PDB file of C-alpha atoms in Angstrom:
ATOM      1  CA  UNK M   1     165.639 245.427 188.689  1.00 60.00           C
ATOM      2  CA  UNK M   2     163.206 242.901 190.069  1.00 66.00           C
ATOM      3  CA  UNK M   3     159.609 242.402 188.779  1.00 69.00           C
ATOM      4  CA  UNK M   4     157.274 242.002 191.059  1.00 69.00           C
ATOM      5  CA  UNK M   5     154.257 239.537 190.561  1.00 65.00           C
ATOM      6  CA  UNK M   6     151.375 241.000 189.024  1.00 66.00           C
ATOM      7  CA  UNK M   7     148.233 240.020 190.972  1.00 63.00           C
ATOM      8  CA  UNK M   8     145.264 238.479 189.128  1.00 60.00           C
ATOM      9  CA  UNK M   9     142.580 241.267 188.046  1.00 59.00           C
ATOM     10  CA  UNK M  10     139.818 238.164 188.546  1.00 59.00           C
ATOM     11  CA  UNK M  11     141.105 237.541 191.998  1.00 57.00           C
ATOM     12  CA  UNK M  12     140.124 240.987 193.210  1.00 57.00           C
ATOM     13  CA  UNK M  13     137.050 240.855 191.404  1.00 62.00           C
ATOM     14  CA  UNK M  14     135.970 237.677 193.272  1.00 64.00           C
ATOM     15  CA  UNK M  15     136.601 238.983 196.410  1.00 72.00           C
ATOM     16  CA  UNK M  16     133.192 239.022 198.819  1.00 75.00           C
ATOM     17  CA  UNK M  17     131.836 242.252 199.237  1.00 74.00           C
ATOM     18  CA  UNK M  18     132.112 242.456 203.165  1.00 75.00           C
ATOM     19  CA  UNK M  19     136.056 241.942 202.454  1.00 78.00           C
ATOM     20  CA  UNK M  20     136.280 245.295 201.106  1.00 78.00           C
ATOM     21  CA  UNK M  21     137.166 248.061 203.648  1.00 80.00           C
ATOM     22  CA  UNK M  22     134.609 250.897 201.833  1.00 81.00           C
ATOM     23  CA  UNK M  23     131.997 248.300 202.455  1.00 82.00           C
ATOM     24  CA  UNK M  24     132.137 248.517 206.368  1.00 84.00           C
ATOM     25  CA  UNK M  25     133.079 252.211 206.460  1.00 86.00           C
ATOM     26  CA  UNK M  26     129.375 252.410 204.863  1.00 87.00           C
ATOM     27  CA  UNK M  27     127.995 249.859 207.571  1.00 87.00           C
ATOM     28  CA  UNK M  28     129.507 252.047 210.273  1.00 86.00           C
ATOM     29  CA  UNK M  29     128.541 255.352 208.909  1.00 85.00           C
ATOM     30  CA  UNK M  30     124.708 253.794 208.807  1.00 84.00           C
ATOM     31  CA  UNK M  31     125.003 252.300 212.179  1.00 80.00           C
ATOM     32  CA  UNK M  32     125.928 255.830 213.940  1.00 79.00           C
ATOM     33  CA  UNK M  33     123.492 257.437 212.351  1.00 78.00           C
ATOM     34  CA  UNK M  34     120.523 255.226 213.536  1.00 77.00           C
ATOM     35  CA  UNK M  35     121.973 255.199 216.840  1.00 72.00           C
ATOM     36  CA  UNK M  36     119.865 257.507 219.330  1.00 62.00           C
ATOM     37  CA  UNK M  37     123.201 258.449 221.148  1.00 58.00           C
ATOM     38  CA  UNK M  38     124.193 261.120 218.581  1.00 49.00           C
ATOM     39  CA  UNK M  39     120.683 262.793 218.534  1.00 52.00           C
ATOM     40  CA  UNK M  40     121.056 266.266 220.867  1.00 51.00           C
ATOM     41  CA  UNK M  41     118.867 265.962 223.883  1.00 50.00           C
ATOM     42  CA  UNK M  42     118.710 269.552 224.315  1.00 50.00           C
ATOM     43  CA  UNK M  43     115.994 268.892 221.402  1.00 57.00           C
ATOM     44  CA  UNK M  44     113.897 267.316 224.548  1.00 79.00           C
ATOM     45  CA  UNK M  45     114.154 269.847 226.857  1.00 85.00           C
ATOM     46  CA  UNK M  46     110.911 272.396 226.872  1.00 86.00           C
ATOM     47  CA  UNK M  47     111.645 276.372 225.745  1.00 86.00           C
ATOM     48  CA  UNK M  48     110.104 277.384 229.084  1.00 87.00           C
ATOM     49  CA  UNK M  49     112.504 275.030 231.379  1.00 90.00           C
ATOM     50  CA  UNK M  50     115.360 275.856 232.347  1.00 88.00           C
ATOM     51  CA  UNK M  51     118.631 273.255 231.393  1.00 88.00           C
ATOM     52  CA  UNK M  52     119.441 272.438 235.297  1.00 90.00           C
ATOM     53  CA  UNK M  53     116.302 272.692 236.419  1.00 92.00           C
ATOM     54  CA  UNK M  54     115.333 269.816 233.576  1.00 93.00           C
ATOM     55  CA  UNK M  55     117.872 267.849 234.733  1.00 93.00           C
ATOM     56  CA  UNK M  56     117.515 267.689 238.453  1.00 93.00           C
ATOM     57  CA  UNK M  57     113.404 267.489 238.096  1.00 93.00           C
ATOM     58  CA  UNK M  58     114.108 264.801 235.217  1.00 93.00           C
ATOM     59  CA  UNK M  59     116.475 262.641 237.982  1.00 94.00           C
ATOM     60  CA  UNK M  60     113.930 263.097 240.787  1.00 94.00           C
ATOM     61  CA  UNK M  61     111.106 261.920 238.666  1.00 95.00           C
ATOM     62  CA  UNK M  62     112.887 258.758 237.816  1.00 93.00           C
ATOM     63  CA  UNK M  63     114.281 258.792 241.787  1.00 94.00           C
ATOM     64  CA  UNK M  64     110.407 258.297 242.944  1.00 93.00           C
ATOM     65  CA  UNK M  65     109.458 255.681 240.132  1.00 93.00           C
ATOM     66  CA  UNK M  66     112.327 253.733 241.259  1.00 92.00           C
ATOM     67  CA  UNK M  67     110.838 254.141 245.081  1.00 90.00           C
ATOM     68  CA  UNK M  68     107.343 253.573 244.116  1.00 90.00           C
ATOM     69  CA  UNK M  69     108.968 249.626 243.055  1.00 89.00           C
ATOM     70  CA  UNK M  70     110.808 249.381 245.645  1.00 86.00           C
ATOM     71  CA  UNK M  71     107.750 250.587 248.075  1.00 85.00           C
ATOM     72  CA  UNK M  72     109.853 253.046 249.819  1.00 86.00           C
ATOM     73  CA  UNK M  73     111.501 256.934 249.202  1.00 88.00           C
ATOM     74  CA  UNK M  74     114.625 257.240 248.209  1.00 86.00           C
ATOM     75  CA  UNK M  75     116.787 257.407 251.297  1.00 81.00           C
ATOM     76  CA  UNK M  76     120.387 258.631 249.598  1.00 78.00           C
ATOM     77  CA  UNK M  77     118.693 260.525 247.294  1.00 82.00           C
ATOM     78  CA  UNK M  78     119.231 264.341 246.455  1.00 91.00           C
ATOM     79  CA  UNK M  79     115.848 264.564 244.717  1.00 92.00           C
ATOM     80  CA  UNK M  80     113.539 264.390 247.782  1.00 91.00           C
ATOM     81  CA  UNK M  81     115.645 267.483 249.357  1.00 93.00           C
ATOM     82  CA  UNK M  82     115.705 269.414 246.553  1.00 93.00           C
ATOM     83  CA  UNK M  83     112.129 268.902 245.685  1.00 93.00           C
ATOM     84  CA  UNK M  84     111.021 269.759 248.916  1.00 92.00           C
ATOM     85  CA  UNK M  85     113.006 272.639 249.107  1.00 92.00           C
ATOM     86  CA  UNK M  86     111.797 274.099 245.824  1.00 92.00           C
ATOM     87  CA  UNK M  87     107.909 273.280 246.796  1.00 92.00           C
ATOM     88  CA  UNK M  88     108.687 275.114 249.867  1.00 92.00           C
ATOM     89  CA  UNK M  89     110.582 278.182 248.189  1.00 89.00           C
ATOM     90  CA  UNK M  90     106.761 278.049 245.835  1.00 90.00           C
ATOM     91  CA  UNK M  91     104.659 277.825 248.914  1.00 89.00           C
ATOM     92  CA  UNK M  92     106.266 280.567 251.045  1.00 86.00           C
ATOM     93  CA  UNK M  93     106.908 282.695 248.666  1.00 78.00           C
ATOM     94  CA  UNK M  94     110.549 283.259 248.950  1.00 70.00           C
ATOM     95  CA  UNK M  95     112.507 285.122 246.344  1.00 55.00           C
ATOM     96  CA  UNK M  96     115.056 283.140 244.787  1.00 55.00           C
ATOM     97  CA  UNK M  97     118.721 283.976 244.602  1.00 53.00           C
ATOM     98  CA  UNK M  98     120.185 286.667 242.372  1.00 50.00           C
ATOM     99  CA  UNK M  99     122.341 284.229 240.276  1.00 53.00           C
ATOM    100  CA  UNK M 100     118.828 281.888 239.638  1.00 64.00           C
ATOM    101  CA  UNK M 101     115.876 283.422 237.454  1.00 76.00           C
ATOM    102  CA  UNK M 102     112.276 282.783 239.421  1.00 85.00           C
ATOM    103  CA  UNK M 103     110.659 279.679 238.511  1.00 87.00           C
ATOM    104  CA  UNK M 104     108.416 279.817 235.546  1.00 88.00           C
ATOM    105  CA  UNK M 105     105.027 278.956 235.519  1.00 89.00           C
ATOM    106  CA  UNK M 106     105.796 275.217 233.985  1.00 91.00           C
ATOM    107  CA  UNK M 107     108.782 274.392 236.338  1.00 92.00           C
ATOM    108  CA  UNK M 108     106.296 275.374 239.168  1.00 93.00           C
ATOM    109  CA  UNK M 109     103.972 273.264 238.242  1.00 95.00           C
ATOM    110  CA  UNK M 110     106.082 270.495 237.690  1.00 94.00           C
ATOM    111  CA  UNK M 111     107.493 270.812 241.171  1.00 94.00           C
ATOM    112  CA  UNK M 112     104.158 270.472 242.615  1.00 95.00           C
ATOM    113  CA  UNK M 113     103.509 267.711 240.751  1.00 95.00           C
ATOM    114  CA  UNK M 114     106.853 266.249 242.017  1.00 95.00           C
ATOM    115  CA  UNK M 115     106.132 267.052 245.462  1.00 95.00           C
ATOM    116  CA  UNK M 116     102.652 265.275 245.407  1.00 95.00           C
ATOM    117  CA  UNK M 117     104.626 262.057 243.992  1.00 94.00           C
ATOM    118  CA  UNK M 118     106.680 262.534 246.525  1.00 93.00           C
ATOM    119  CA  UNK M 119     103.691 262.747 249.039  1.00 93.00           C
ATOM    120  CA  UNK M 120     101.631 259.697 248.099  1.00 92.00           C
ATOM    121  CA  UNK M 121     105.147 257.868 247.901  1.00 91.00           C
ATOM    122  CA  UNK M 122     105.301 258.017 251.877  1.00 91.00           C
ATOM    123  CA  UNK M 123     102.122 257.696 252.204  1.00 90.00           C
ATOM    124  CA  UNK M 124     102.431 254.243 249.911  1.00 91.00           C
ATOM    125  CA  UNK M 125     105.307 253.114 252.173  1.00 89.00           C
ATOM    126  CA  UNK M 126     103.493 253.864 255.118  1.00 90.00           C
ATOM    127  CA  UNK M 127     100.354 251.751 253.522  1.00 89.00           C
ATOM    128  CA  UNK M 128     102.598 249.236 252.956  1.00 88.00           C
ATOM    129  CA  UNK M 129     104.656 248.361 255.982  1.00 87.00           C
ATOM    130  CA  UNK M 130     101.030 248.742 258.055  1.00 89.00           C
ATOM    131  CA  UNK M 131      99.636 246.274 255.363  1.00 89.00           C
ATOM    132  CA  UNK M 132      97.038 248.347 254.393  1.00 89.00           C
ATOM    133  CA  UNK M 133      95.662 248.828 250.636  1.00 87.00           C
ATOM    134  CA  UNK M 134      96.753 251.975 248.908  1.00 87.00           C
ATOM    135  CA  UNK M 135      95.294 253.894 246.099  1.00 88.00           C
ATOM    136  CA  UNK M 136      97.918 254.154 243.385  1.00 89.00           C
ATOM    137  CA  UNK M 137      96.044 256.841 240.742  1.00 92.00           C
ATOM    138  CA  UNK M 138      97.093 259.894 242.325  1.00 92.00           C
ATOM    139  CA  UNK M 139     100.762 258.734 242.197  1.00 93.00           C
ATOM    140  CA  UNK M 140     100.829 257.567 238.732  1.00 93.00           C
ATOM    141  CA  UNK M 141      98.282 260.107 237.477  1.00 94.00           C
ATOM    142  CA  UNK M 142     101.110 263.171 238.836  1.00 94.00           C
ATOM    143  CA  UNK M 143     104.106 260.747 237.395  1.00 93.00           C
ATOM    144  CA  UNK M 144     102.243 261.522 234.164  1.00 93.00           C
ATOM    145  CA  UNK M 145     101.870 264.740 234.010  1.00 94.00           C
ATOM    146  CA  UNK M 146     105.754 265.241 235.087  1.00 94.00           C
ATOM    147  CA  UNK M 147     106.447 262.894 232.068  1.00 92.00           C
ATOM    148  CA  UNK M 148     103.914 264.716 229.967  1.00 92.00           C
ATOM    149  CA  UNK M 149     105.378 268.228 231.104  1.00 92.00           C
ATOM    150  CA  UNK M 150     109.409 267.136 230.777  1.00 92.00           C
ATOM    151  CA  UNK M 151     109.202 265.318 227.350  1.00 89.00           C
ATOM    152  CA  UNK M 152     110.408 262.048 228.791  1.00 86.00           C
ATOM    153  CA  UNK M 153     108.900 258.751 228.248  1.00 78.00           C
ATOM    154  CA  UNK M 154     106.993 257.651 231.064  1.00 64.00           C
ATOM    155  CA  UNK M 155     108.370 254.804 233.154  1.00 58.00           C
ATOM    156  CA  UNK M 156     107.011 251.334 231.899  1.00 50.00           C
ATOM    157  CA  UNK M 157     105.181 250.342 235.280  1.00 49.00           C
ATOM    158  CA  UNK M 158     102.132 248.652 236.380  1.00 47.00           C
ATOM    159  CA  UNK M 159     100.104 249.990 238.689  1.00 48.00           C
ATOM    160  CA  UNK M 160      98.233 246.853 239.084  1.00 47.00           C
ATOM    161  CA  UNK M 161     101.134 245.207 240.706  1.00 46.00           C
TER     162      UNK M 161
END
């Protein structure tokens, strides 16, 4: 029978700490749980809102802040079509589909206030290619609200630019 070597008790005791494997299954366990990716956003979304509603009103808000810096409305963009239609559906008074519960009071209001970002962004690309000054409140004062109203941080922009 062969002996194998016996390994050195001190050796394993000098070994540095982040050489030990339950050492970085700690630093990994830490990590993912201060990482904001495994928080649930459903947490975010309002009891009044619906989930797809949320969604598509959460996509065009950050569609028109992305057109208000780039001066112009979103050309390829779903969001100005489907904000416009559901500001129209409001306005006329149109009975939704079966399959789709009516708007409630909060998604109704954030659609208008949608739809009036939506406004004074044409009106601010207008403005702009007639080089003419533009007042910038009522755009950033609705953009707001829609933050305020979806429980999303509001865009970091200046309107002094």
């Amino acid at each position: 029978m062969e002996r194998r070597p016996r390994k050195d008790f001190s050796e394993s005791i000098m070994k540095p700490l982040w050489k030990a494997p339950w050492f970085w299954l700690i630093i990994v366990a830490l990590f993912a749980l201060t990482l904001p990716v495994f928080e649930d956003e459903e947490k975010q979304i309002p009891e009044d809102i619906n989930d797809s509603f949320y969604y598509s009103a959460r996509d065009a808000y950050h569609d028109f802040m992305e057109g208000w810096l780039d001066r112009q409305v979103p050309e390829q963009s779903v969001s100005v079509e489907w904000t416009t239609y559901q500001y129209e559906q409001i306005q006329s008074g149109t009975e939704t589909t079966s399959d789709r519960e009516p708007l409630s009071s909060s998604e109704e209001k954030v659609v208008e206030l949608l739809h009036t970002m939506l406004s004074e962004l044409k009106n601010y690309e207008e403005a702009w290619s007639n080089d003419q000054a533009y007042e910038r409140e009522p755009f950033f004062s609705a953009a707001s609200e829609v933050a305020n109203k979806l429980n999303i941080e509001a865009e970091d922009v200046n309107p002094a630019e």
